[in-house]
Amino acid sequence: MALVGPSGCGKSTTLALVSGLDRSSSGSVSVRGTPVDGITPGLGFLFQRDALLPWKTVADNVALPLQLRGVKGDEARRRVDEWVGRVGLRGFEASFPYQLSGGMRKRVALAQTLVYDPEILLMDEPFSALDVQTRNLMEAELLELWQGSGKTVIFVTHDLEEAIALADEVIVMTAGPARVKARYEVTLPRPRDIEQVRFDPRFTELYSRMWNDLRDEVLKSYARATTAP
Amino acid sequence: MREQLRPLNAWVVLGTQLALTVLALALWEWGGRAGWVDRVFFSKPTDIGLQIGDWWRHGYIVEDVVATMSETIAGLIAGSFVGIVLGVLLASNRFLGAVFEPLLVLLNSIPRITLVPLFILWFGFSFSSKLVSAMALVLFVVFFATYAGIKDVDPTLVANVRVMGATRLDIVRHVLVPSALSWIFSSLRSAVGFALIGAVVAEYFGANVGVGYRIVNSEASYNTAGVFAGLVILMVLVVLVDTFIRWLQRRLIVWKPASL
């Protein structure tokens, strides 16, 4: 599922509430039918900003969630090795984040999130800081890693193309206060090819319908931002 | 874009520094011999050298340096330890921070040197009064650096490990302390100087051994060469300890680009 909406509408806040990082001031959030109180267990979060620990090597960063969960020894080593390999960073285990490119750091973050096998993945514009080519590569990789895993992914983005290409369901949010403006099923067949899917006529049709909805909201939030005292 | 500067030749820099030092010393020596500089008040480099040699032969230097250094290092370790623990506690717990941080700012505003006579009174002429005096200076420097270092942590890093299921202790261990470490190390470098000041000043006020004691003793007998000799010894000590801390910093903080 993807969440799109104008900037400042509360997409990131939604994820913070679901994860339990933030508390809601009113109303309640439930995950799997249980109200959120503290950090939601079994959940992974991929941030927009770099969240790797700069003082840990690639391998140590990926191992950290296992270490926090008490997974030790050979089992931990095996899983770290597996995930470092799956994101294509074999040979960089001993590198520190500052020695890697932005795309490589994102891959480490992805491995760090997936290594403990969370059922739900929250992604807050994870690829927005990358250049277009790297972003497309990362989207394709994400799809490949996700395929068949049965995980629920909530993907926040301001990029409609990214939302349609990745998601089964896209929710367009209104300019604050955030409400669900529209909900779209994306019926494009899977497995999808990130490069090719954009040329599918159903893709372009969905895109223009969503953009119609989103445009009003973007204009609203833009007008608000420019007329604010 | 940053302009690419041509690298300076390290040998030329070192050569110039040496030449300037030699020139300054030569002027001082010559001024003293020619009577341009009052020898009683300013001494001259050769006399200072002779004084150091004299102390060395009497075995004073080893004795004094061992005393002053053990006070300094003990004060540095004790002060840094308390400073780091307080910094971590007050920065990672909002309640403790709100209660105690202003109190520490208040305490820090006391000129610590004026407390030294009190320390002598409480702990006597012994080692402990010097240790406490050095510690009182070091503690605050290290505390404020640790506190600032932890407050400066990128909140995304904390959020990231929280989602992974980190406890408060995990956050302190994996995020807060490593992040503050580079701040702590830069504060340690100035803390060395403060520890030495604390120890030497306490020796000034009351001691029977130590570089500070030797300086005060020389001062009392108008032995200016002795005062300068003591200062030279202190200078060498600080450089040695600082070199050691920089070496330690390079060994421990390997995760940053070398230029930082």
Short mmCIF file of C-alpha atoms in Angstrom, two decimals:
data_model
loop_
_atom_site.label_atom_id
_atom_site.label_comp_id
_atom_site.label_asym_id
_atom_site.label_seq_id
_atom_site.Cartn_x
_atom_site.Cartn_y
_atom_site.Cartn_z
CA MET A 1 0.00 0.00 0.00
CA ALA A 2 1.26 3.46 -0.80
CA LEU A 3 0.35 6.77 0.79
CA VAL A 4 0.65 9.86 -1.37
CA GLY A 5 -0.24 13.41 -0.52
CA PRO A 6 1.05 16.98 -0.58
CA SER A 7 4.02 17.77 1.61
CA GLY A 8 3.15 18.47 5.21
CA CYS A 9 -0.15 16.58 5.08
CA GLY A 10 0.82 14.05 7.72
CA LYS A 11 2.10 11.05 5.79
CA SER A 12 5.18 10.68 7.95
CA THR A 13 3.14 11.29 11.09
CA THR A 14 0.90 8.39 10.09
CA LEU A 15 3.91 6.08 9.99
CA ALA A 16 5.23 7.43 13.29
CA LEU A 17 1.85 6.66 14.87
CA VAL A 18 1.66 3.16 13.41
CA SER A 19 5.19 2.35 14.58
CA GLY A 20 4.55 3.72 18.05
CA LEU A 21 7.37 6.25 17.80
CA ASP A 22 4.81 9.02 18.32
CA ARG A 23 1.66 9.02 20.43
CA SER A 24 -1.58 10.36 19.00
CA SER A 25 -3.12 13.36 20.74
CA SER A 26 -6.61 11.98 20.17
CA GLY A 27 -8.12 8.90 18.65
CA SER A 28 -6.37 5.56 18.57
CA VAL A 29 -4.23 3.50 16.24
CA SER A 30 -4.54 -0.25 16.06
CA VAL A 31 -2.15 -2.67 14.41
CA ARG A 32 -3.42 -6.25 13.88
CA GLY A 33 -6.40 -5.31 16.05
CA THR A 34 -4.23 -4.33 19.01
CA PRO A 35 -4.06 -0.67 20.04
CA VAL A 36 -0.56 0.75 19.65
CA ASP A 37 1.11 1.36 22.99
CA GLY A 38 4.85 1.83 22.85
CA ILE A 39 6.82 0.46 19.94
CA THR A 40 4.80 -1.88 17.73
CA PRO A 41 6.56 -5.25 17.66
CA GLY A 42 7.35 -7.10 14.46
CA LEU A 43 7.69 -3.95 12.47
CA GLY A 44 10.45 -2.51 10.31
CA PHE A 45 10.95 1.16 9.47
CA LEU A 46 12.99 2.53 6.59
CA PHE A 47 13.63 6.23 7.04
CA GLN A 48 14.07 8.95 4.49
CA ARG A 49 17.25 10.10 6.16
CA ASP A 50 20.28 7.98 6.75
CA ALA A 51 19.71 6.04 9.94
CA LEU A 52 22.73 3.73 9.90
CA LEU A 53 24.99 4.01 12.89
CA PRO A 54 28.10 5.69 11.48
CA TRP A 55 30.38 4.04 14.05
CA LYS A 56 29.39 0.50 13.09
CA THR A 57 30.56 -1.39 10.02
CA VAL A 58 28.09 -2.68 7.43
CA ALA A 59 28.06 -6.12 9.04
CA ASP A 60 27.64 -4.68 12.55
CA ASN A 61 24.82 -2.42 11.41
CA VAL A 62 22.96 -5.33 9.87
CA ALA A 63 23.65 -7.45 12.96
CA LEU A 64 22.36 -4.80 15.38
CA PRO A 65 18.63 -5.68 15.32
CA LEU A 66 19.52 -9.35 15.82
CA GLN A 67 21.77 -8.43 18.71
CA LEU A 68 18.95 -6.37 20.26
CA ARG A 69 16.64 -9.34 19.88
CA GLY A 70 19.10 -11.71 21.49
CA VAL A 71 19.91 -13.67 18.33
CA LYS A 72 23.52 -14.73 18.82
CA GLY A 73 26.49 -16.58 17.40
CA ASP A 74 26.32 -18.64 14.25
CA GLU A 75 22.63 -18.01 13.62
CA ALA A 76 23.17 -14.23 13.70
CA ARG A 77 26.29 -14.49 11.52
CA ARG A 78 24.49 -16.65 8.99
CA ARG A 79 21.54 -14.25 8.68
CA VAL A 80 23.76 -11.16 8.45
CA ASP A 81 25.81 -12.84 5.77
CA GLU A 82 22.69 -13.86 3.87
CA TRP A 83 21.21 -10.36 3.87
CA VAL A 84 24.44 -8.54 3.09
CA GLY A 85 24.63 -10.89 0.09
CA ARG A 86 21.00 -10.39 -0.92
CA VAL A 87 21.36 -6.62 -1.12
CA GLY A 88 24.54 -7.08 -3.14
CA LEU A 89 27.09 -5.75 -0.66
CA ARG A 90 29.30 -8.77 -0.23
CA GLY A 91 32.87 -7.57 0.17
CA PHE A 92 31.76 -4.39 1.97
CA GLU A 93 31.07 -6.05 5.34
CA ALA A 94 33.92 -4.21 7.05
CA SER A 95 33.25 -0.81 5.48
CA PHE A 96 31.91 2.09 7.47
CA PRO A 97 28.85 4.00 6.18
CA TYR A 98 30.89 7.09 5.27
CA GLN A 99 32.82 4.95 2.78
CA LEU A 100 29.65 3.96 0.87
CA SER A 101 27.53 5.78 -1.71
CA GLY A 102 23.97 6.90 -0.92
CA GLY A 103 22.46 3.93 -2.77
CA MET A 104 24.73 1.47 -0.97
CA ARG A 105 23.80 2.95 2.38
CA LYS A 106 20.12 2.50 1.51
CA ARG A 107 20.82 -1.14 0.73
CA VAL A 108 22.47 -1.60 4.10
CA ALA A 109 19.44 0.02 5.72
CA LEU A 110 17.18 -2.34 3.78
CA ALA A 111 19.21 -5.37 4.91
CA GLN A 112 19.18 -4.05 8.48
CA THR A 113 15.38 -3.83 8.35
CA LEU A 114 14.72 -7.14 6.63
CA VAL A 115 17.23 -9.22 8.58
CA TYR A 116 14.87 -9.61 11.53
CA ASP A 117 11.98 -10.50 9.27
CA PRO A 118 9.33 -7.95 10.34
CA GLU A 119 5.78 -8.66 9.15
CA ILE A 120 5.08 -5.01 8.47
CA LEU A 121 7.43 -2.62 6.71
CA LEU A 122 6.99 1.12 7.00
CA MET A 123 8.86 3.18 4.45
CA ASP A 124 9.02 6.93 4.68
CA GLU A 125 10.11 8.25 1.27
CA PRO A 126 13.11 5.96 1.56
CA PHE A 127 14.50 6.62 -1.89
CA SER A 128 13.69 10.32 -2.29
CA ALA A 129 17.26 11.43 -1.58
CA LEU A 130 18.71 9.23 -4.33
CA ASP A 131 19.29 10.19 -7.95
CA VAL A 132 16.71 8.93 -10.45
CA GLN A 133 18.75 5.99 -11.79
CA THR A 134 19.68 4.71 -8.36
CA ARG A 135 16.11 5.17 -7.23
CA ASN A 136 14.77 3.01 -10.06
CA LEU A 137 17.32 0.34 -9.23
CA MET A 138 16.37 0.41 -5.56
CA GLU A 139 12.65 0.20 -6.39
CA ALA A 140 13.29 -2.84 -8.55
CA GLU A 141 15.37 -4.41 -5.81
CA LEU A 142 12.73 -3.71 -3.21
CA LEU A 143 10.08 -5.40 -5.39
CA GLU A 144 12.31 -8.40 -5.87
CA LEU A 145 13.08 -8.76 -2.18
CA TRP A 146 9.42 -8.30 -1.27
CA GLN A 147 7.97 -10.62 -3.90
CA GLY A 148 6.38 -13.63 -2.28
CA SER A 149 7.40 -12.61 1.24
CA GLY A 150 3.79 -11.82 2.13
CA LYS A 151 4.85 -8.71 4.06
CA THR A 152 2.63 -5.69 4.39
CA VAL A 153 4.42 -2.59 3.20
CA ILE A 154 3.20 0.93 3.87
CA PHE A 155 5.15 3.15 1.54
CA VAL A 156 4.98 6.92 1.91
CA THR A 157 5.98 8.93 -1.13
CA HIS A 158 5.18 12.14 -2.95
CA ASP A 159 5.98 10.46 -6.24
CA LEU A 160 2.85 9.06 -7.91
CA GLU A 161 4.82 6.96 -10.38
CA GLU A 162 6.69 5.27 -7.56
CA ALA A 163 3.42 4.67 -5.70
CA ILE A 164 1.68 3.05 -8.68
CA ALA A 165 4.67 1.01 -9.76
CA LEU A 166 5.16 -0.52 -6.34
CA ALA A 167 1.78 -0.73 -4.65
CA ASP A 168 -1.45 -2.76 -4.84
CA GLU A 169 -3.37 0.06 -3.27
CA VAL A 170 -2.69 3.79 -3.33
CA ILE A 171 -4.27 6.20 -0.88
CA VAL A 172 -4.34 9.88 -1.76
CA MET A 173 -4.41 12.11 1.30
CA THR A 174 -5.82 15.63 1.55
CA ALA A 175 -3.78 18.68 2.47
CA GLY A 176 -3.84 18.95 6.27
CA PRO A 177 -5.84 18.10 8.24
CA ALA A 178 -5.05 14.74 6.71
CA ARG A 179 -8.03 12.75 5.51
CA VAL A 180 -8.24 9.96 3.00
CA LYS A 181 -9.24 11.66 -0.21
CA ALA A 182 -9.34 8.65 -2.50
CA ARG A 183 -8.35 5.02 -2.60
CA TYR A 184 -7.17 3.26 -5.73
CA GLU A 185 -6.67 -0.41 -6.49
CA VAL A 186 -3.63 -0.98 -8.67
CA THR A 187 -4.47 -4.04 -10.73
CA LEU A 188 -1.25 -4.16 -12.70
CA PRO A 189 -0.10 -7.79 -12.81
CA ARG A 190 2.81 -9.05 -10.71
CA PRO A 191 5.68 -9.66 -10.91
CA ARG A 192 6.16 -6.19 -12.24
CA ASP A 193 9.08 -4.78 -14.11
CA ILE A 194 9.73 -1.31 -12.73
CA GLU A 195 11.08 -0.09 -16.07
CA GLN A 196 8.33 -1.51 -18.26
CA VAL A 197 5.29 -1.05 -16.05
CA ARG A 198 5.33 2.71 -16.57
CA PHE A 199 4.45 2.24 -20.23
CA ASP A 200 1.41 0.08 -19.51
CA PRO A 201 -1.77 1.93 -20.60
CA ARG A 202 -3.44 1.06 -17.26
CA PHE A 203 -0.53 2.78 -15.52
CA THR A 204 -0.97 6.02 -17.42
CA GLU A 205 -4.73 5.93 -16.94
CA LEU A 206 -4.37 5.49 -13.16
CA TYR A 207 -1.73 8.14 -13.07
CA SER A 208 -3.93 10.79 -14.66
CA ARG A 209 -6.91 9.96 -12.42
CA MET A 210 -4.75 10.16 -9.29
CA TRP A 211 -3.02 13.28 -10.41
CA ASN A 212 -6.42 14.95 -10.79
CA ASP A 213 -7.14 14.22 -7.13
CA LEU A 214 -3.71 15.08 -5.91
CA ARG A 215 -3.37 18.31 -7.89
CA ASP A 216 -6.18 20.03 -5.97
CA GLU A 217 -4.58 19.10 -2.67
CA VAL A 218 -1.12 20.14 -3.75
CA LEU A 219 -2.49 23.49 -4.89
CA LYS A 220 -4.35 23.90 -1.60
CA SER A 221 -1.25 23.23 0.48
CA TYR A 222 0.83 25.41 -1.81
CA ALA A 223 -1.61 28.31 -1.49
CA ARG A 224 -1.57 27.88 2.27
CA ALA A 225 2.21 27.84 2.40
CA THR A 226 2.57 30.97 0.29
CA THR A 227 -0.15 33.06 1.94
CA ALA A 228 0.82 32.15 5.49
CA PRO A 229 1.82 35.26 7.46
CA MET B 1 33.12 23.87 -4.49
CA ARG B 2 36.01 24.16 -2.11
CA GLU B 3 39.14 25.54 -3.62
CA GLN B 4 41.93 22.98 -3.90
CA LEU B 5 44.81 24.37 -1.87
CA ARG B 6 48.36 23.40 -2.65
CA PRO B 7 49.60 21.26 0.26
CA LEU B 8 52.14 22.96 2.52
CA ASN B 9 55.55 21.40 2.76
CA ALA B 10 55.68 19.96 6.27
CA TRP B 11 59.46 20.28 6.45
CA VAL B 12 59.37 23.95 5.56
CA VAL B 13 56.76 24.56 8.28
CA LEU B 14 58.80 22.63 10.85
CA GLY B 15 62.01 24.35 9.78
CA THR B 16 60.44 27.79 10.17
CA GLN B 17 59.10 26.89 13.61
CA LEU B 18 62.52 25.66 14.72
CA ALA B 19 64.26 28.72 13.31
CA LEU B 20 61.84 31.08 15.09
CA THR B 21 62.29 29.23 18.39
CA VAL B 22 66.07 29.32 18.10
CA LEU B 23 65.95 33.00 17.18
CA ALA B 24 63.74 33.87 20.17
CA LEU B 25 65.96 31.89 22.54
CA ALA B 26 69.10 33.45 21.09
CA LEU B 27 67.69 36.97 21.49
CA TRP B 28 66.73 36.20 25.06
CA GLU B 29 70.18 34.76 25.83
CA TRP B 30 72.01 37.59 24.16
CA GLY B 31 69.78 40.21 25.81
CA GLY B 32 70.51 38.66 29.19
CA ARG B 33 74.25 38.57 28.61
CA ALA B 34 74.40 42.10 27.20
CA GLY B 35 72.32 43.42 30.08
CA TRP B 36 69.34 44.46 27.95
CA VAL B 37 67.12 42.08 29.85
CA ASP B 38 67.15 42.00 33.63
CA ARG B 39 68.62 38.60 34.52
CA VAL B 40 67.07 38.54 37.98
CA PHE B 41 63.56 38.93 36.62
CA PHE B 42 63.87 37.15 33.29
CA SER B 43 66.80 34.77 33.71
CA LYS B 44 68.22 33.38 30.47
CA PRO B 45 67.88 30.13 28.53
CA THR B 46 71.29 28.71 29.51
CA ASP B 47 70.57 29.29 33.21
CA ILE B 48 67.23 27.56 32.81
CA GLY B 49 69.00 24.65 31.13
CA LEU B 50 71.54 24.49 33.92
CA GLN B 51 68.76 24.57 36.50
CA ILE B 52 67.01 21.65 34.82
CA GLY B 53 70.32 19.76 34.73
CA ASP B 54 70.87 20.53 38.39
CA TRP B 55 67.41 19.27 39.38
CA TRP B 56 67.97 16.18 37.28
CA ARG B 57 71.20 15.37 39.10
CA HIS B 58 69.47 15.76 42.47
CA GLY B 59 66.72 13.44 41.29
CA TYR B 60 64.09 16.16 41.84
CA ILE B 61 62.77 16.02 38.32
CA VAL B 62 61.79 12.37 38.41
CA GLU B 63 60.29 12.81 41.86
CA ASP B 64 58.33 15.93 40.93
CA VAL B 65 57.19 14.69 37.56
CA VAL B 66 55.99 11.40 39.02
CA ALA B 67 54.07 13.25 41.73
CA THR B 68 52.50 15.85 39.43
CA MET B 69 51.70 13.36 36.71
CA SER B 70 50.06 10.87 39.03
CA GLU B 71 47.90 13.67 40.46
CA THR B 72 47.07 14.91 36.99
CA ILE B 73 46.26 11.51 35.54
CA ALA B 74 44.26 10.39 38.58
CA GLY B 75 42.32 13.67 38.46
CA LEU B 76 41.82 13.32 34.73
CA ILE B 77 40.50 9.77 35.00
CA ALA B 78 38.29 10.43 38.03
CA GLY B 79 36.99 13.72 36.61
CA SER B 80 36.29 12.29 33.14
CA PHE B 81 34.57 9.26 34.60
CA VAL B 82 32.24 11.33 36.76
CA GLY B 83 31.75 13.84 33.94
CA ILE B 84 30.84 11.17 31.39
CA VAL B 85 28.49 9.32 33.76
CA LEU B 86 26.74 12.56 34.75
CA GLY B 87 26.58 13.69 31.13
CA VAL B 88 25.03 10.42 29.97
CA LEU B 89 22.54 10.33 32.85
CA LEU B 90 21.42 13.94 32.61
CA ALA B 91 21.23 13.97 28.83
CA SER B 92 19.35 10.71 28.45
CA ASN B 93 16.86 11.21 31.28
CA ARG B 94 14.70 14.29 30.83
CA PHE B 95 13.71 14.57 34.51
CA LEU B 96 17.27 14.30 35.85
CA GLY B 97 18.41 16.70 33.15
CA ALA B 98 15.79 19.30 34.07
CA VAL B 99 16.66 19.06 37.78
CA PHE B 100 20.45 18.89 37.72
CA GLU B 101 21.66 20.60 34.57
CA PRO B 102 21.00 24.15 35.90
CA LEU B 103 22.70 23.20 39.18
CA LEU B 104 25.82 22.11 37.32
CA VAL B 105 25.81 25.33 35.32
CA LEU B 106 25.64 27.19 38.63
CA LEU B 107 28.52 25.18 40.14
CA ASN B 108 30.52 25.68 36.98
CA SER B 109 30.30 29.45 37.42
CA ILE B 110 32.43 29.23 40.59
CA PRO B 111 36.05 29.95 39.73
CA ARG B 112 37.42 26.55 40.75
CA ILE B 113 40.86 27.94 41.62
CA THR B 114 39.35 29.73 44.61
CA LEU B 115 38.19 26.38 45.95
CA VAL B 116 41.68 24.93 46.00
CA PRO B 117 42.52 26.35 49.49
CA LEU B 118 39.33 24.67 50.70
CA PHE B 119 40.38 21.36 49.19
CA ILE B 120 43.74 21.68 50.96
CA LEU B 121 41.86 22.36 54.17
CA TRP B 122 39.58 19.35 53.70
CA PHE B 123 42.07 16.86 52.35
CA GLY B 124 45.38 18.11 53.70
CA PHE B 125 48.74 18.46 51.92
CA SER B 126 48.33 14.94 50.61
CA PHE B 127 47.78 13.47 47.17
CA SER B 128 44.00 13.57 47.51
CA SER B 129 43.72 17.36 47.70
CA LYS B 130 45.55 17.58 44.34
CA LEU B 131 43.40 14.85 42.85
CA VAL B 132 40.19 16.59 43.91
CA SER B 133 41.43 19.92 42.62
CA ALA B 134 42.31 18.45 39.19
CA MET B 135 39.04 16.55 39.14
CA ALA B 136 36.99 19.66 39.90
CA LEU B 137 38.38 21.32 36.79
CA VAL B 138 38.13 18.29 34.50
CA LEU B 139 34.66 17.17 35.53
CA PHE B 140 32.80 20.15 34.13
CA VAL B 141 34.65 20.28 30.83
CA VAL B 142 33.94 16.61 30.19
CA PHE B 143 30.39 16.79 31.53
CA PHE B 144 29.34 19.63 29.24
CA ALA B 145 30.95 17.99 26.22
CA THR B 146 29.23 14.66 26.93
CA TYR B 147 25.92 16.39 27.54
CA ALA B 148 26.16 18.41 24.33
CA GLY B 149 27.36 15.37 22.40
CA ILE B 150 24.36 13.31 23.47
CA LYS B 151 21.90 16.15 22.87
CA ASP B 152 23.40 16.48 19.39
CA VAL B 153 22.56 12.88 18.42
CA ASP B 154 20.53 12.60 15.23
CA PRO B 155 16.99 11.70 16.38
CA THR B 156 16.58 9.47 13.31
CA LEU B 157 19.28 7.17 14.68
CA VAL B 158 17.43 6.84 17.96
CA ALA B 159 14.09 6.25 16.19
CA ASN B 160 15.72 3.60 14.01
CA VAL B 161 17.02 1.50 16.91
CA ARG B 162 13.81 2.03 18.89
CA VAL B 163 11.81 0.44 16.08
CA MET B 164 14.26 -2.47 16.10
CA GLY B 165 13.26 -3.06 19.69
CA ALA B 166 16.07 -1.34 21.60
CA THR B 167 15.66 -0.74 25.33
CA ARG B 168 16.78 2.53 26.91
CA LEU B 169 20.06 0.92 27.89
CA ASP B 170 20.57 -0.34 24.32
CA ILE B 171 20.05 3.20 23.04
CA VAL B 172 22.62 4.58 25.46
CA ARG B 173 25.12 1.88 24.57
CA HIS B 174 24.73 1.69 20.80
CA VAL B 175 23.75 5.24 19.91
CA LEU B 176 24.23 7.89 22.57
CA VAL B 177 27.68 7.03 23.93
CA PRO B 178 29.38 6.28 20.59
CA SER B 179 27.90 9.45 19.18
CA ALA B 180 29.16 11.53 22.09
CA LEU B 181 32.59 9.91 21.97
CA SER B 182 34.11 12.30 19.45
CA TRP B 183 32.89 15.24 21.58
CA ILE B 184 34.28 13.59 24.69
CA PHE B 185 37.68 13.11 23.08
CA SER B 186 37.99 16.69 21.97
CA SER B 187 37.05 17.78 25.49
CA LEU B 188 39.64 15.37 26.94
CA ARG B 189 42.36 17.21 25.09
CA SER B 190 41.52 20.47 26.85
CA ALA B 191 40.79 18.54 30.05
CA VAL B 192 44.45 17.42 30.18
CA GLY B 193 45.50 21.04 30.47
CA PHE B 194 42.88 21.65 33.15
CA ALA B 195 43.90 18.58 35.14
CA LEU B 196 47.48 19.79 35.14
CA ILE B 197 46.41 23.29 36.20
CA GLY B 198 44.35 21.78 39.02
CA ALA B 199 47.22 19.63 40.25
CA VAL B 200 49.87 22.35 39.97
CA VAL B 201 47.75 25.04 41.61
CA ALA B 202 47.00 22.69 44.50
CA GLU B 203 50.75 22.10 44.77
CA TYR B 204 51.21 25.87 44.90
CA PHE B 205 48.95 26.11 47.90
CA GLY B 206 50.45 23.31 49.86
CA ALA B 207 52.69 20.39 49.00
CA ASN B 208 56.15 19.05 49.61
CA VAL B 209 56.76 17.53 46.21
CA GLY B 210 55.67 18.18 42.61
CA VAL B 211 56.49 20.56 39.78
CA GLY B 212 54.16 23.22 41.24
CA TYR B 213 55.90 22.94 44.58
CA ARG B 214 59.28 23.28 42.86
CA ILE B 215 58.12 26.45 41.08
CA VAL B 216 56.75 28.04 44.26
CA ASN B 217 59.97 27.17 46.05
CA SER B 218 62.07 28.81 43.35
CA GLU B 219 59.82 31.84 43.37
CA ALA B 220 60.25 32.24 47.13
CA SER B 221 64.01 32.38 46.73
CA TYR B 222 63.90 34.72 43.68
CA ASN B 223 65.22 31.90 41.53
CA THR B 224 63.64 32.95 38.23
CA ALA B 225 65.53 30.27 36.33
CA GLY B 226 63.83 27.72 38.57
CA VAL B 227 60.37 29.11 37.77
CA PHE B 228 61.05 28.95 34.05
CA ALA B 229 62.56 25.48 34.39
CA GLY B 230 59.34 24.32 36.06
CA LEU B 231 57.29 25.83 33.24
CA VAL B 232 59.40 24.06 30.63
CA ILE B 233 58.83 20.75 32.38
CA LEU B 234 55.05 21.37 32.52
CA MET B 235 55.02 22.22 28.83
CA VAL B 236 56.74 18.97 27.92
CA LEU B 237 54.32 16.99 30.10
CA VAL B 238 51.23 18.47 28.43
CA VAL B 239 52.58 17.79 24.96
CA LEU B 240 53.27 14.16 25.89
CA VAL B 241 49.81 13.54 27.34
CA ASP B 242 48.13 15.33 24.44
CA THR B 243 50.01 13.18 21.95
CA PHE B 244 48.87 10.09 23.81
CA ILE B 245 45.21 11.19 23.75
CA ARG B 246 45.36 11.98 20.04
CA TRP B 247 46.80 8.54 19.40
CA LEU B 248 44.00 6.97 21.45
CA GLN B 249 41.40 9.02 19.57
CA ARG B 250 42.69 7.81 16.23
CA ARG B 251 42.59 4.22 17.41
CA LEU B 252 39.07 4.45 18.83
CA ILE B 253 37.30 6.66 16.30
CA VAL B 254 38.02 4.89 13.04
CA TRP B 255 34.57 5.42 11.55
CA LYS B 256 35.13 8.99 10.38
CA PRO B 257 36.99 10.15 7.30
CA ALA B 258 40.63 10.76 8.16
CA SER B 259 40.41 14.51 7.57
CA LEU B 260 38.03 15.03 10.50
#
